[in-house]
Amino acid sequence: MLNGLFDPATVFIYLPRLLSKLPVTLLIVVTATLLGAAGGMLLALVRLFRTPVLNQAAVVYISFMRGTPIVVQLFLVFYGVPWLLDHVGIDINRWDKLFFVILTYTLNTAAFKAEVFRAALQSVPSGQAEAAYAVGLTRLQCFRRIIAPQALLIALPSLGTGLAALLQDTSLAYTLGIIDVMGQVHAIASGTNRMLEGYVGAAIIFLTLSVALEKGFGRIEANLLIKRHH
Amino acid sequence: MIEIRDIHKTFGHNLVLKGVDLKVDKGEVVVIVGPSGSGKTTLLRCINFLERADAGEISIGDTHVAFRQATARQVSTIRKQTAMVFQNYNLFNNMTALGNVMEGLVTARKVPKKEAEAVSRAVLDQVGLADKCDAYPSQLSGGQQQRVGIARALALNPEVILFDEPTSALDPELVGEVLSVMKAVARKHITMVVVTHEMSFALEIASRVIFMDGGVVVEEGAPQEIFLRPKEERTRQFLRRILPETDYTI
Amino acid sequence: MGFDISFFLVALREAIKYTPVTLFLALSALLVGIVVGLGLAVARVFQLRVLATLSRVYVVLIKGIPLVIILLLLYMTMTRMFDDIAKALHLTVRSKDIDLVWVAALALSLWSIANIAELLRGALLSVGKGQYEAAYSVGLSRRQTLFRIILPQAVPVSLPMLCNTLIGLIKWSSIAFVISCVDLLNGALIAATDNYRFLEAYVAAALVYWGLNLSVEQMSHQLEKRLTRYRKEAIH
Ligand SMILES: Nc1ncnc2c1ncn2[C@@H]1O[C@H](COP(=O)(O)OP(=O)(O)O)[C@@H](O)[C@H]1O
Ligand SMILES: [Mg+2]
């Protein structure tokens, strides 16, 4: 009765073809992580220094990004950014969809990272900065050499979970028509009755990546902690 | 009466108890001393089955079991005849002082609530905390918390109360109140096994002092004997460390 | 191409109209997650052999596989198996007749179980070992220790995190649209199928999601305040 429901061999036939689109998934993850980290740091600083107006804007922005689904954000950016730019005379309607996807994940990542960075920076005891000023470091030097390294260590576990979450989130990019791993499943299997095998293949890829990610982050963390203790 | 024979316990490759015998008569107060890591805590925890010993036997009252083979029911019987006072009190944070003392009676022993409450109030009065019945642990000082801990053990009316360094987590000025409660308990002829380095308590109250080192009993005897005329070199070394000013030669 | 305010209001009304579906999805998954997740967390903390291993593997699987894939896998197997079984039994019902809300609720529940199992495990472990030992030492059984001593302390710790899970569930319930289940998001989108005014529909949906999550957050703050007030009172 369940024959024909699931064919394991097909999964293995699909896997190489799905893996060929892994670079697209990784491109989204890596770009959004790097740009998102930069944006998140800016937002965190705006929040920490309570820059007037910008601070309130950051609060609203972060709340919106954390309070709405990523799918909705993807389409908001896809439809909304061209519409906004159209008003200032820039036409980006024909830009690659990948641009909008990466932009969305970057904006989303920035909001989440902002909160992580802010919490981490705040948790470095104020005595550290006082000691740095006492030995004659400038504000910037103090931030770069004393505060930031300690905050990074505190933030590391959250950054790890953030990266894992981003990887999971990218599974929705296909809804915009991107041919990444998930998009490839639809590209090669839709219309056939072998969609299930395609999804299982994608599941295997995501599962492997996320386990590897967790192991990797665990190791980095352990290494940094050891270094600190010597 | 409580009797332990040839108790062994290993953690991984670490032999912590290497065959300890311990016999405590009814009403006796036995003080155990010894350097840190010598296995004192482990011994008490094994008696209360918080840790499962690898070998040895225990008799308390009418119960007689081998540590390894003890069934869940036997463990529960032994636990009902022993009570523990912890180094860091371990009061139930979600319960008042009264709730802490009543818990074992009501939930474990199914004593009717009214009766349990009367007993518990009386015991709290005994440790000088009649006015703190409704206080939560976070509202009590360390000394008060430990007195509740003692009341919690007393209320169960066990064959023996095990004390694991009950004053070592306390600020110095709070040690006295706990020691005086313990002395009062001892005077009621309640059987006690006490791990402590409070020499005053040991000298004044202990029927016997046991010196443990490296997982074995090195020497035991009356407090005066052990503290003032130790026979073993290891005992002397240990005492020299904790009582540097004492002159043993007398 | 302007922003059609009047259509935006139509979409907003549709989104709000289908909000109960979204809330049903999120809350039912939360409930299932709490019940089953608590079981798994207890299995891990009390080291119940088989169940503890099972629970660990389950969490790795669910956290490693994107929820949308889980949803699609469930959707496909359930609809196909359902049709096969129905055919074999000569029944006339087909998978088309099942309300897809249940498939989405099941997928969200699977996710919520894993999340809540992890956070409750953390909460259970945050209650110090000493509390367990003191409970055993006064003669409580493991079950009594769990229900009388550990859970009363772990629950307040986990409440803010449970609220976060609820926010996560409200957001993730939006993926029900990939199996065409009509929820808040799909309600708004269906309104736009005739006129292609998707931007307005997405803005409307976003605002409703945002509002929902802000209220959950508010509730969480309120709860937390009440809990910390209790603790503050307890200190002096
Ligand atoms: N749960 C445990 N796991 C591993 N080793 C332990 C554990 N408990 C105690 N030990 C080890 O057993 C030895 C004795 O510890 P303990 O009984 O606490 O000594 P004491 O109370 O005399 O200081 C120590 O070396 C300690 O590290
Ligand atoms: Mg000890």
GROMACS .gro file of C-alpha atoms and ligand atoms in nm, chain B residues 36-37 39-42 87 164-165 195, ligand 2:
model
   11
  266SER     CA    1   3.937   1.816   5.247
  267GLY     CA    2   3.886   1.543   4.992
  269GLY     CA    3   3.575   1.132   5.173
  270LYS     CA    4   3.373   1.266   5.469
  271THR     CA    5   3.093   1.412   5.260
  272THR     CA    6   3.084   1.104   5.040
  317GLN     CA    7   2.660   2.247   5.423
  394ASP     CA    8   2.789   1.784   5.672
  395GLU     CA    9   2.996   2.083   5.780
  425VAL     CA   10   3.144   1.640   5.999
  718MG      MG   11   3.290   1.778   5.240
   0.00000   0.00000   0.00000
